[in-house]
CSV table of C-alpha atoms and ligand atoms in Angstrom, one decimal:
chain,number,residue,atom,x,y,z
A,1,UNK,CA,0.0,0.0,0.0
A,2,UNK,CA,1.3,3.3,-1.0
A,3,UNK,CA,1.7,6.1,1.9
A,4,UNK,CA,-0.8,8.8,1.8
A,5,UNK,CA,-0.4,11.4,0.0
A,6,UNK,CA,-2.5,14.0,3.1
A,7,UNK,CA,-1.8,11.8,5.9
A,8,UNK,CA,-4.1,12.9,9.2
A,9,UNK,CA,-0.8,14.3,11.0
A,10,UNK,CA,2.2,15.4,10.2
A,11,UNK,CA,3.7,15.5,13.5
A,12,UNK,CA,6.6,19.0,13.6
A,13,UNK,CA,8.5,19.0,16.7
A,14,UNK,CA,11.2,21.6,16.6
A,15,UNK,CA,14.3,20.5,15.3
A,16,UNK,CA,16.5,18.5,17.5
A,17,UNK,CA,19.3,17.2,14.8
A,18,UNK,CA,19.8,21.1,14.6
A,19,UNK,CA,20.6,21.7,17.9
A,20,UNK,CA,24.1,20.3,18.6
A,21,UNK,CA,25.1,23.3,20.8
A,22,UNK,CA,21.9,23.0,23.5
A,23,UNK,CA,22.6,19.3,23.7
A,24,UNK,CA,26.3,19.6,24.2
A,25,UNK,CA,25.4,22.3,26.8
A,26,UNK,CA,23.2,20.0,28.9
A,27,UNK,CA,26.0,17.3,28.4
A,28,UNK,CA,28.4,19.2,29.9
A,29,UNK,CA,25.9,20.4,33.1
A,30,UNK,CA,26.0,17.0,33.6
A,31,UNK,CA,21.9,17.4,34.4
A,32,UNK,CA,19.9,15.2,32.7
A,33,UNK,CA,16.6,16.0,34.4
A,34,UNK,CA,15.1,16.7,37.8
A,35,UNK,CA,13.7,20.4,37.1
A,36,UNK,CA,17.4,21.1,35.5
A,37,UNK,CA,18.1,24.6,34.1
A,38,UNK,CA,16.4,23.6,30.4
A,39,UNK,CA,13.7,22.9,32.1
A,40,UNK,CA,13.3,25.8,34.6
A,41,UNK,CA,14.0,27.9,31.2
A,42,UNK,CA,11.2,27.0,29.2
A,43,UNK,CA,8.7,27.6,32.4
A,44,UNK,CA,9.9,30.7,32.6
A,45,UNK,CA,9.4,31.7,29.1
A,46,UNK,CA,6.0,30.3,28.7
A,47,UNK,CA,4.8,31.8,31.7
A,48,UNK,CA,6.6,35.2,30.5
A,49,UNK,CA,5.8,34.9,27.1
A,50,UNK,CA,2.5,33.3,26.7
A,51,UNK,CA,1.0,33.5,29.6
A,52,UNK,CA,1.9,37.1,29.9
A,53,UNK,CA,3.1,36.9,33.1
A,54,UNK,CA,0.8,35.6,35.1
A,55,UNK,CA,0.7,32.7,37.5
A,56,UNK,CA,3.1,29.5,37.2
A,57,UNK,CA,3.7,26.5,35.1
A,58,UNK,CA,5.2,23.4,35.6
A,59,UNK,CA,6.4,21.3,33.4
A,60,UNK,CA,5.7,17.6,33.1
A,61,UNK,CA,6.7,14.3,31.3
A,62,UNK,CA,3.0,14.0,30.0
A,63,UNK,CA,-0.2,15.4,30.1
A,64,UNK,CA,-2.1,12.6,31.4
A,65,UNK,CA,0.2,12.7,34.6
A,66,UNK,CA,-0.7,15.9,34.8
A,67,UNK,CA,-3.8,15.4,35.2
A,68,UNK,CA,-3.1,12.5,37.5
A,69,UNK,CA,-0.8,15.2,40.1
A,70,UNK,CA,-3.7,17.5,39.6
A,71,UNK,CA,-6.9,15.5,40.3
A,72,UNK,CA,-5.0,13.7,43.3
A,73,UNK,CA,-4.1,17.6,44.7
A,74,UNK,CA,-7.4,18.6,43.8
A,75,UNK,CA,-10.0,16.3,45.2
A,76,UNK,CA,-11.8,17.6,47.9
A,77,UNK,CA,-11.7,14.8,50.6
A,78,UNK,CA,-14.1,13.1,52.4
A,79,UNK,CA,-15.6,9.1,52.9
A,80,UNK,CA,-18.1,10.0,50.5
A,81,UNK,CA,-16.5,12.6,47.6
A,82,UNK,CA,-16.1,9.7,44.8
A,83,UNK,CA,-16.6,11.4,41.6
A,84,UNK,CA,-14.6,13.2,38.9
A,85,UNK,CA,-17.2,15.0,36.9
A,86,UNK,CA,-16.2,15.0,33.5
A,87,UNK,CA,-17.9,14.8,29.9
A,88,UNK,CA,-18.0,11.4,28.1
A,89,UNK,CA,-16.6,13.0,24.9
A,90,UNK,CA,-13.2,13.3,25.7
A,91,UNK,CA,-9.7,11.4,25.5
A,92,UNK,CA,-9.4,8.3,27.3
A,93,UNK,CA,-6.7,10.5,29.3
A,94,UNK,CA,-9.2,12.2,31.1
A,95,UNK,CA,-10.7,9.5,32.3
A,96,UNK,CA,-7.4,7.5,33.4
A,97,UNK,CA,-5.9,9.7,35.1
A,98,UNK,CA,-9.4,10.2,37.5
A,99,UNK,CA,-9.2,6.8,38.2
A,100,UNK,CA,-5.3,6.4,39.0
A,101,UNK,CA,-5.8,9.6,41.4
A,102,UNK,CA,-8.6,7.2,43.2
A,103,UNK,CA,-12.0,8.8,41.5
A,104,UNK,CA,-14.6,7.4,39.7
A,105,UNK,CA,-15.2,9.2,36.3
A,106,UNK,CA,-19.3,10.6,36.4
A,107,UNK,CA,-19.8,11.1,32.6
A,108,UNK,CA,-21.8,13.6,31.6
A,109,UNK,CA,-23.5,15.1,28.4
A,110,UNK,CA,-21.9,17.8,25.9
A,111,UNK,CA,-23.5,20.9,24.5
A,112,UNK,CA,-24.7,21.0,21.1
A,113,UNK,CA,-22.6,23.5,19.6
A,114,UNK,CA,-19.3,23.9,21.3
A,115,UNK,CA,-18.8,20.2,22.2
A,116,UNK,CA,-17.9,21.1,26.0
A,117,UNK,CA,-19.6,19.7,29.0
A,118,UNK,CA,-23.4,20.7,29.0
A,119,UNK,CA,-23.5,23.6,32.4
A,120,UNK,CA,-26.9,22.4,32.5
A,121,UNK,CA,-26.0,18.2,32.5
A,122,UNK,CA,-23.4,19.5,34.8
A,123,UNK,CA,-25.8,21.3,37.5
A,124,UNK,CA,-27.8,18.1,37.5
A,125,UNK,CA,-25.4,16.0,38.7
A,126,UNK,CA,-23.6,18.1,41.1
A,127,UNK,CA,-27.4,18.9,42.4
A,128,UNK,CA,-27.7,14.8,42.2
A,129,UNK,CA,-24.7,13.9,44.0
A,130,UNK,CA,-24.1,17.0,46.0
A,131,UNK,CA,-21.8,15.7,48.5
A,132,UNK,CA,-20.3,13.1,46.5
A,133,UNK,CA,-18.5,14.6,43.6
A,134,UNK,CA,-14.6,15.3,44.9
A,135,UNK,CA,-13.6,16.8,41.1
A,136,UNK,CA,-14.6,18.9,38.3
A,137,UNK,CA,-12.8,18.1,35.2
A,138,UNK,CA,-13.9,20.0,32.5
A,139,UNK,CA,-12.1,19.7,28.7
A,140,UNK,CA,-11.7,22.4,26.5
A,141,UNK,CA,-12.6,20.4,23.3
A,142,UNK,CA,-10.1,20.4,20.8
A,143,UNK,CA,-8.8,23.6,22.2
A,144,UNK,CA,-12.0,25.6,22.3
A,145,UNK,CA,-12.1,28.2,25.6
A,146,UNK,CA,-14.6,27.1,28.0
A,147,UNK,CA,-15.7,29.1,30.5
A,148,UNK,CA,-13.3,29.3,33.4
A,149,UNK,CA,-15.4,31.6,35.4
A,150,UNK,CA,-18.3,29.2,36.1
A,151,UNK,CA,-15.6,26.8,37.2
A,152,UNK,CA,-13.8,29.0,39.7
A,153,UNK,CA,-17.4,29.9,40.8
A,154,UNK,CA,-18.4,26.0,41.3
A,155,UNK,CA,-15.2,25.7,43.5
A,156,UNK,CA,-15.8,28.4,45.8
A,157,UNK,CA,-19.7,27.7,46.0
A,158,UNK,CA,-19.7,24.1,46.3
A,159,UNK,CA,-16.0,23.7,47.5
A,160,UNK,CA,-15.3,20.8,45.1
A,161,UNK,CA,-11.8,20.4,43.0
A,162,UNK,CA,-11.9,22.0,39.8
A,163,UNK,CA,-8.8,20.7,37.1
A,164,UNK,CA,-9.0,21.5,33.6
A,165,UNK,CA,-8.1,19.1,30.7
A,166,UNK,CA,-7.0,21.6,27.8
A,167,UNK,CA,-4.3,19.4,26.4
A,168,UNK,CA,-5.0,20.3,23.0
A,169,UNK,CA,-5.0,24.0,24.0
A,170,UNK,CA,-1.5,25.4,24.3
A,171,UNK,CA,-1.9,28.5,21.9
A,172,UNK,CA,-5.7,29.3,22.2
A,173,UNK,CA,-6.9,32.0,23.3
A,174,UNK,CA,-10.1,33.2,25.5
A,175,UNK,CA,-13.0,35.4,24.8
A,176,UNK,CA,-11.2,38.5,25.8
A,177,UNK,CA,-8.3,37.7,23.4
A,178,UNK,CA,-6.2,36.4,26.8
A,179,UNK,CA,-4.1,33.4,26.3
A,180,UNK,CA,-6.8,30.8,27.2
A,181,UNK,CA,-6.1,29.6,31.2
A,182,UNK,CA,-3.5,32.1,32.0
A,183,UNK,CA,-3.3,32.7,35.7
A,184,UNK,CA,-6.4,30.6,36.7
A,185,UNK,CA,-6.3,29.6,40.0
A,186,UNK,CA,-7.0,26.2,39.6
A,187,UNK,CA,-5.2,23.9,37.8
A,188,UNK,CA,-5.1,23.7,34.3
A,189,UNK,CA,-3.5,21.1,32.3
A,190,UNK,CA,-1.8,20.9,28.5
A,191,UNK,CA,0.0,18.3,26.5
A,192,UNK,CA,3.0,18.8,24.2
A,193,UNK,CA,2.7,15.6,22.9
A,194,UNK,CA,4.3,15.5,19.1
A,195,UNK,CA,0.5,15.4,17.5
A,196,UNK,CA,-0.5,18.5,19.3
A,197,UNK,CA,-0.4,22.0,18.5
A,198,UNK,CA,2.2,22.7,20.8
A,199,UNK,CA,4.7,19.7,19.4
A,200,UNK,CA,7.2,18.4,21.2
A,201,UNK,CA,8.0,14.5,21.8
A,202,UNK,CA,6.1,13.8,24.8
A,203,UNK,CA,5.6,16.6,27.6
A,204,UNK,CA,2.9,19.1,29.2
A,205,UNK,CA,2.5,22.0,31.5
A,206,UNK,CA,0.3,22.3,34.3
A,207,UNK,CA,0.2,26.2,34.8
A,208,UNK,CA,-1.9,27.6,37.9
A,209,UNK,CA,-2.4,31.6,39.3
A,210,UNK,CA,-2.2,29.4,42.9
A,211,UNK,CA,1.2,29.2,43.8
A,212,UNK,CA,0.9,27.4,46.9
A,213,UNK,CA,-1.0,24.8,44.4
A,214,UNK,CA,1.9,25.2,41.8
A,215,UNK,CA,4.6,24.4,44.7
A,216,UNK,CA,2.6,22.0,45.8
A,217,UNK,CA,2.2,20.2,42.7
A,218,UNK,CA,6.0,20.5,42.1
A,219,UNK,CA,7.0,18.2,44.7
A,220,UNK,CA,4.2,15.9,44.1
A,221,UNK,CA,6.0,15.5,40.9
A,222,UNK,CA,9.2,14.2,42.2
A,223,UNK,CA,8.4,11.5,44.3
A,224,UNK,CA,6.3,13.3,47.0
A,225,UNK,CA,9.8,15.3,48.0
A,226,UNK,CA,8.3,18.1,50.5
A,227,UNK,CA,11.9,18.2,52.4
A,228,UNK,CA,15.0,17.2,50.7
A,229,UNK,CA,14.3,13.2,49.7
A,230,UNK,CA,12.1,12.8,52.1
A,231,UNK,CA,8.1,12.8,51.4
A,232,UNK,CA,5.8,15.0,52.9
A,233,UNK,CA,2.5,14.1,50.8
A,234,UNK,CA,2.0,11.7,47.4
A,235,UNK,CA,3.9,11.6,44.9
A,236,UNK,CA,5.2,10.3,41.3
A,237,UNK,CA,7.8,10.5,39.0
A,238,UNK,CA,6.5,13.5,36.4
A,239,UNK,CA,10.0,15.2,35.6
A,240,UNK,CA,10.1,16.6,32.1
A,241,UNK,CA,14.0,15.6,30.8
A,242,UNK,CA,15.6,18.5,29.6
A,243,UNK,CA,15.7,16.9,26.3
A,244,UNK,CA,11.9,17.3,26.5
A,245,UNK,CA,12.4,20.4,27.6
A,246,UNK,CA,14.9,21.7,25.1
A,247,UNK,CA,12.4,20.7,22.5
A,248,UNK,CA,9.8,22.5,24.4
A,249,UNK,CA,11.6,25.4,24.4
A,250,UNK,CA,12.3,25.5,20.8
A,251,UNK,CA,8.3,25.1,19.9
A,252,UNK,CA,7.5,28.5,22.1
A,253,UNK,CA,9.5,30.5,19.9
A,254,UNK,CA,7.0,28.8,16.6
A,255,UNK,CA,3.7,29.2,18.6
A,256,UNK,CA,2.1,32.2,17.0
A,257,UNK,CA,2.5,31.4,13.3
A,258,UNK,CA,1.9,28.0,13.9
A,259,UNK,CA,-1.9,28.5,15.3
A,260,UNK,CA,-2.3,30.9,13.0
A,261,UNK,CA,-1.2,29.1,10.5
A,262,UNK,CA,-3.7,25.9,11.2
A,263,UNK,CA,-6.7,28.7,12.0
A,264,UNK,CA,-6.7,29.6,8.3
A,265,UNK,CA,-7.0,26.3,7.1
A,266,UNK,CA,-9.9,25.6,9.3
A,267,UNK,CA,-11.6,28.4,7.8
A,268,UNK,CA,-10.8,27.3,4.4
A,269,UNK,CA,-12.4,23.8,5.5
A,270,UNK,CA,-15.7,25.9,6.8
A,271,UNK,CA,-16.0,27.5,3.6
A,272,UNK,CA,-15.5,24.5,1.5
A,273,UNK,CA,-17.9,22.0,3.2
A,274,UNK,CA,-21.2,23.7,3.1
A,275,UNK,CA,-24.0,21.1,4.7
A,276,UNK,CA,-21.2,19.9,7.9
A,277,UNK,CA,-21.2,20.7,11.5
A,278,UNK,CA,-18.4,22.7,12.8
A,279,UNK,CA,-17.7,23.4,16.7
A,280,UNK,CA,-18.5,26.9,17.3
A,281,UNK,CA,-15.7,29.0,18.7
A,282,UNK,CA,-15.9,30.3,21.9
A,283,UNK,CA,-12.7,31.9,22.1
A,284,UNK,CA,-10.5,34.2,20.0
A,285,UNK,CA,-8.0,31.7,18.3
A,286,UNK,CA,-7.9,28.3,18.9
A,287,UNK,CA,-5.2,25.9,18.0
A,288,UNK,CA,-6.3,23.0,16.4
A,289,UNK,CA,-4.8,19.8,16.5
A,290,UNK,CA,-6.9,18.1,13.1
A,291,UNK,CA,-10.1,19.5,11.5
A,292,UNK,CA,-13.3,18.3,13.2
A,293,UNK,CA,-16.6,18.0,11.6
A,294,UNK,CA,-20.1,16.5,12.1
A,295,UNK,CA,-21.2,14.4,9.2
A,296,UNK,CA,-24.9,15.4,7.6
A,297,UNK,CA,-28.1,13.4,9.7
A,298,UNK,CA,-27.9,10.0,8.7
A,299,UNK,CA,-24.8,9.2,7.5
A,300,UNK,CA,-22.9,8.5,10.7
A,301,UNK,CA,-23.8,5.1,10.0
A,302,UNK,CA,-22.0,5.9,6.6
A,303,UNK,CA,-18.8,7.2,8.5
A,304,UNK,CA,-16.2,4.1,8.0
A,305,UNK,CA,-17.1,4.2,4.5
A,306,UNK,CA,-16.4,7.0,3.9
A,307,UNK,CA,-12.9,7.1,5.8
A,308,UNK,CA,-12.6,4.1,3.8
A,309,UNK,CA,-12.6,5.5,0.5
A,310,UNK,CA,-11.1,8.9,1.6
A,311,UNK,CA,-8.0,6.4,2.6
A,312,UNK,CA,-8.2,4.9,-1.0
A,313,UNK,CA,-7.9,8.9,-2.3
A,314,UNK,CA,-5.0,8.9,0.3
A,315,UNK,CA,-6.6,10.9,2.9
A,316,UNK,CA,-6.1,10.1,5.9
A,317,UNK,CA,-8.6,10.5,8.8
A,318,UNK,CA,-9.9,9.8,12.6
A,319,UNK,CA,-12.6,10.3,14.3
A,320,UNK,CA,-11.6,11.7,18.0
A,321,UNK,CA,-14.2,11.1,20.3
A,322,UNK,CA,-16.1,8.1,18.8
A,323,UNK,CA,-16.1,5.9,20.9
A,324,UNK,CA,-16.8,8.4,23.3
A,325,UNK,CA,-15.7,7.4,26.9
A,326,UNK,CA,-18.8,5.6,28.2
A,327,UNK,CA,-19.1,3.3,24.9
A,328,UNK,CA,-15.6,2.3,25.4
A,329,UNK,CA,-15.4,-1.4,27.4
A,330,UNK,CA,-12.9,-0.6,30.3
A,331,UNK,CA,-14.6,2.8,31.4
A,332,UNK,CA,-18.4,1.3,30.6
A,333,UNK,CA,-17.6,-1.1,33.4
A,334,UNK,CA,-16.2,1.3,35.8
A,335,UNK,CA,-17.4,4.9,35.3
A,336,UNK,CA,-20.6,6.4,35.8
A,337,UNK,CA,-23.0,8.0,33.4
A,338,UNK,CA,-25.7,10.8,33.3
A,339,UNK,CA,-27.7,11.0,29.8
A,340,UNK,CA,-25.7,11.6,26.6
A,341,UNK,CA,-27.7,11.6,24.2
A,342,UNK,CA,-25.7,14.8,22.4
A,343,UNK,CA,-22.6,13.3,22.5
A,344,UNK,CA,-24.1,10.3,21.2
A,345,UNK,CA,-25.3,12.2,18.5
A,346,UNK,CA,-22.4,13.9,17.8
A,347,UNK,CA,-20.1,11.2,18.3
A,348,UNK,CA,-21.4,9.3,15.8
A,349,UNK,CA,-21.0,11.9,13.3
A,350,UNK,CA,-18.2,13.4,13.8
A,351,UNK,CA,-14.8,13.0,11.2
A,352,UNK,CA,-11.4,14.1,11.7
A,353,UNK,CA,-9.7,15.6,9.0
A,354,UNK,CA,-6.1,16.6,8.4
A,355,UNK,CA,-4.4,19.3,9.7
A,356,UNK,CA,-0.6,20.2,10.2
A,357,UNK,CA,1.9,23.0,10.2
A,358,UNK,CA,2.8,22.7,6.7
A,359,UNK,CA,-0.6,21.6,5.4
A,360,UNK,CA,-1.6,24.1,2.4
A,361,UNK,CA,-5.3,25.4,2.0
A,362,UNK,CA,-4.6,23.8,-1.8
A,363,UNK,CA,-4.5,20.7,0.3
A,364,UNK,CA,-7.3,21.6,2.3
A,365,UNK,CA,-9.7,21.9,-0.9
A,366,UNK,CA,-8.7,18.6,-2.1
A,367,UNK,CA,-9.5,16.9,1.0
A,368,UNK,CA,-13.0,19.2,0.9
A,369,UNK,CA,-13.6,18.2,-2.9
A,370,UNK,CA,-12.8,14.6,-2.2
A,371,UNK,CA,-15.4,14.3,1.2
A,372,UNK,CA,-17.9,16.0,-0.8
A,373,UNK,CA,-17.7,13.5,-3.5
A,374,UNK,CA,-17.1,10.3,-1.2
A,375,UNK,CA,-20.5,11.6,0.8
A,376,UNK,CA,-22.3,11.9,-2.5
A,377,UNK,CA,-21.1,8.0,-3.5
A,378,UNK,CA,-22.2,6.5,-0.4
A,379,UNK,CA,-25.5,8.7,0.2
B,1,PLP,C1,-3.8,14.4,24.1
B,1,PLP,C2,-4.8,14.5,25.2
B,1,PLP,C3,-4.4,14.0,26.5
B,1,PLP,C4,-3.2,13.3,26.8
B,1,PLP,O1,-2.0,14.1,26.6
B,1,PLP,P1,-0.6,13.3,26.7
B,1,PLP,O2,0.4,14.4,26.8
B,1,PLP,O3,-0.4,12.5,25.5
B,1,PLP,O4,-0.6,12.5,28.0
B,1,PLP,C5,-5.4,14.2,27.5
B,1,PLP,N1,-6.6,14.8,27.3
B,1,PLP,C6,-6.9,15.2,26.0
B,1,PLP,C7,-8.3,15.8,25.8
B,1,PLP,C8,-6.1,15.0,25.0
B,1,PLP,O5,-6.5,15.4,23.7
């Protein structure tokens, strides 16, 4: 079988084969992790030069540990506070690292439109299981804002743990135009993983306005260490290496064209695929990982087909989040649910279509002109 010719991803970490110099540097420190220099470097920047200042970021060896420091730190206590509220149409990720940090993942419905939890499915089942929901884990879908506010607001009202999954989100931006999670005082989570946005090999940030949380979080990542090797509270190994972090580095400086770049080509899909469901924004630039869109009514059943012969017109495809976290076996057996019938709606619709940093919106209309023909085949 011949490669395709638009695959999905074309994965773009920064250039590591170019940078002889850094990696001779960190050679000669002689530190090959453990918060090293690198790494305290590219925190630094990010929270200078993203984040614009405010609050902290640490960084980590993944996101899904990330989440797994976070939710543990997070989670109000109690013999009774079991749940991580979440929405079913997420990553698996979300749902893991819930579990590893003790919870039981309550899955609840999405909203129609942006594809984030439902505030109304939410309010249900915090009103349902007032005293027994521990964590609030929102995800800002494919790096769509979400509304931090209400979050922050849910913490101080209801004093349960509030950690977002934005993994996809490093580069978006809010409402306001404000890089999307900067100085929130609860914990908010991204990925660097090489198919994100924010490419590296594997990494992620948690960045916090708290930085009691922040400090907190930081010796929860290395082993627990509250005093000097000895620990104080739990604990993991979630060091970023300053390889990882050298990479890392490198990406902040290609950020801004990079989104920008990916944001155009999602318009050019928008315009090209009249008749498909797109997520609405909610915030001012988001950084999309892959083009997302909901098949026309009816021809969800249609969808492997159609990836099928896309695939023979070498495009490749996905379709992130079908299954969606309650259909999948593991987490059907041990998480919760409330309704979802919108996600399962829009689960079973939705397509992922190529996207990457060098992807050009030629590209983007033969991938458009080839859907709207495969759709018209199989209809
Ligand atoms: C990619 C992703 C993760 C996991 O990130 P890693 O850095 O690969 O661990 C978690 N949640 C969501 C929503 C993701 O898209």
């Amino acid at each position: 079988m011949t490669a395709p010719r638009i695959p999905f991803l074309r994965p773009r970490p920064a250039r590591l084969s170019r940078m002889v110099a850094e990696l001779e540097a960190i050679e000669a420190s002689g530190i090959f992790s453990n918060h090293g220099p690198v790494s305290r470097r590219f925190e630094a920047s990010l929270t200078e030069r993203w984040f614009g200042g405010r609050g902290g970021s640490l960084a980590v060896n993944n996101a899904t540990i990330g989440l797994m420091l976070a939710i543990r730190d997070a989670a109000m206590p109690g013999p009774r506070r079991r749940y991580a509220l979440m929405p079913s149409f997420t990553f698996a990720a979300t749902a893991h690292a819930a579990i590893w940090a003790g919870l039981t993942p309550l899955l609840c419905d999405i909203d129609e439109r942006t594809w984030a939890a439902d505030a109304a499915a939410e309010d249900e089942l915090l009103r349902r299981h007032a005293d027994e929901i521990a964590c609030v884990v929102p995800h800002a879908c494919f790096g769509n804002a979400i509304d931090l506010e209400r979050y922050a607001r849910l913490a101080s009202e209801l004093g349960v743990g509030v950690v977002v999954d934005a993994a996809a989100g490093l580069g978006s931006t809010g409402a306001a135009g404000d890089p999307f999670g900067a100085g929130f005082r609860h914990a908010i989570v991204y990925s660097m993983h090489a198919t994100k946005t924010f490419a590296t090999a594997e990494g992620g940030v948690i960045h916090t306005g708290d930085p009691d949380r922040l400090a907190r979080l930081r010796a929860m990542s290395d082993f627990g260490f509250g005093e000097a090797r000895s620990a104080t509270m739990p604990g993991l190994n979630a060091k970023l290496s300053e390889i990882g972090a050298l990479l890392a580095l490198a990406k902040l400086d290609d950020l801004d064209r990079v989104v920008e770049h990916r944001g155009r080509l999602v318009e050019c899909y928008r315009d090209a695929l009249d008749g498909f469901g797109f997520q609405q924004p909610t915030g001012t630039r988001q950084a999309h990982q892959f083009a997302a869109v909901v098949l026309p009514q009816g021809l969800g059943e249609r969808r492997a087909e159609i990836a099928a012969r896309l695939e023979a017109r070498g495009i490749g495809t996905r379709h992130y989040f079908s299954p969606h976290l309650a259909q999948q076996p593991y987490f059907g057996e041990v998480c919760e649910t409330g309704p979802l019938d919108v996600t399962d709606r829009v689960a079973s619709h939705i397509l992922s279509l190529p996207l990457s940093d060098e992807m050009t919106p030629e590209e983007v209309e033969v991938v458009a002109a080839a859907l709207l023909s495969v759709v018209q085949e199989v209809a």
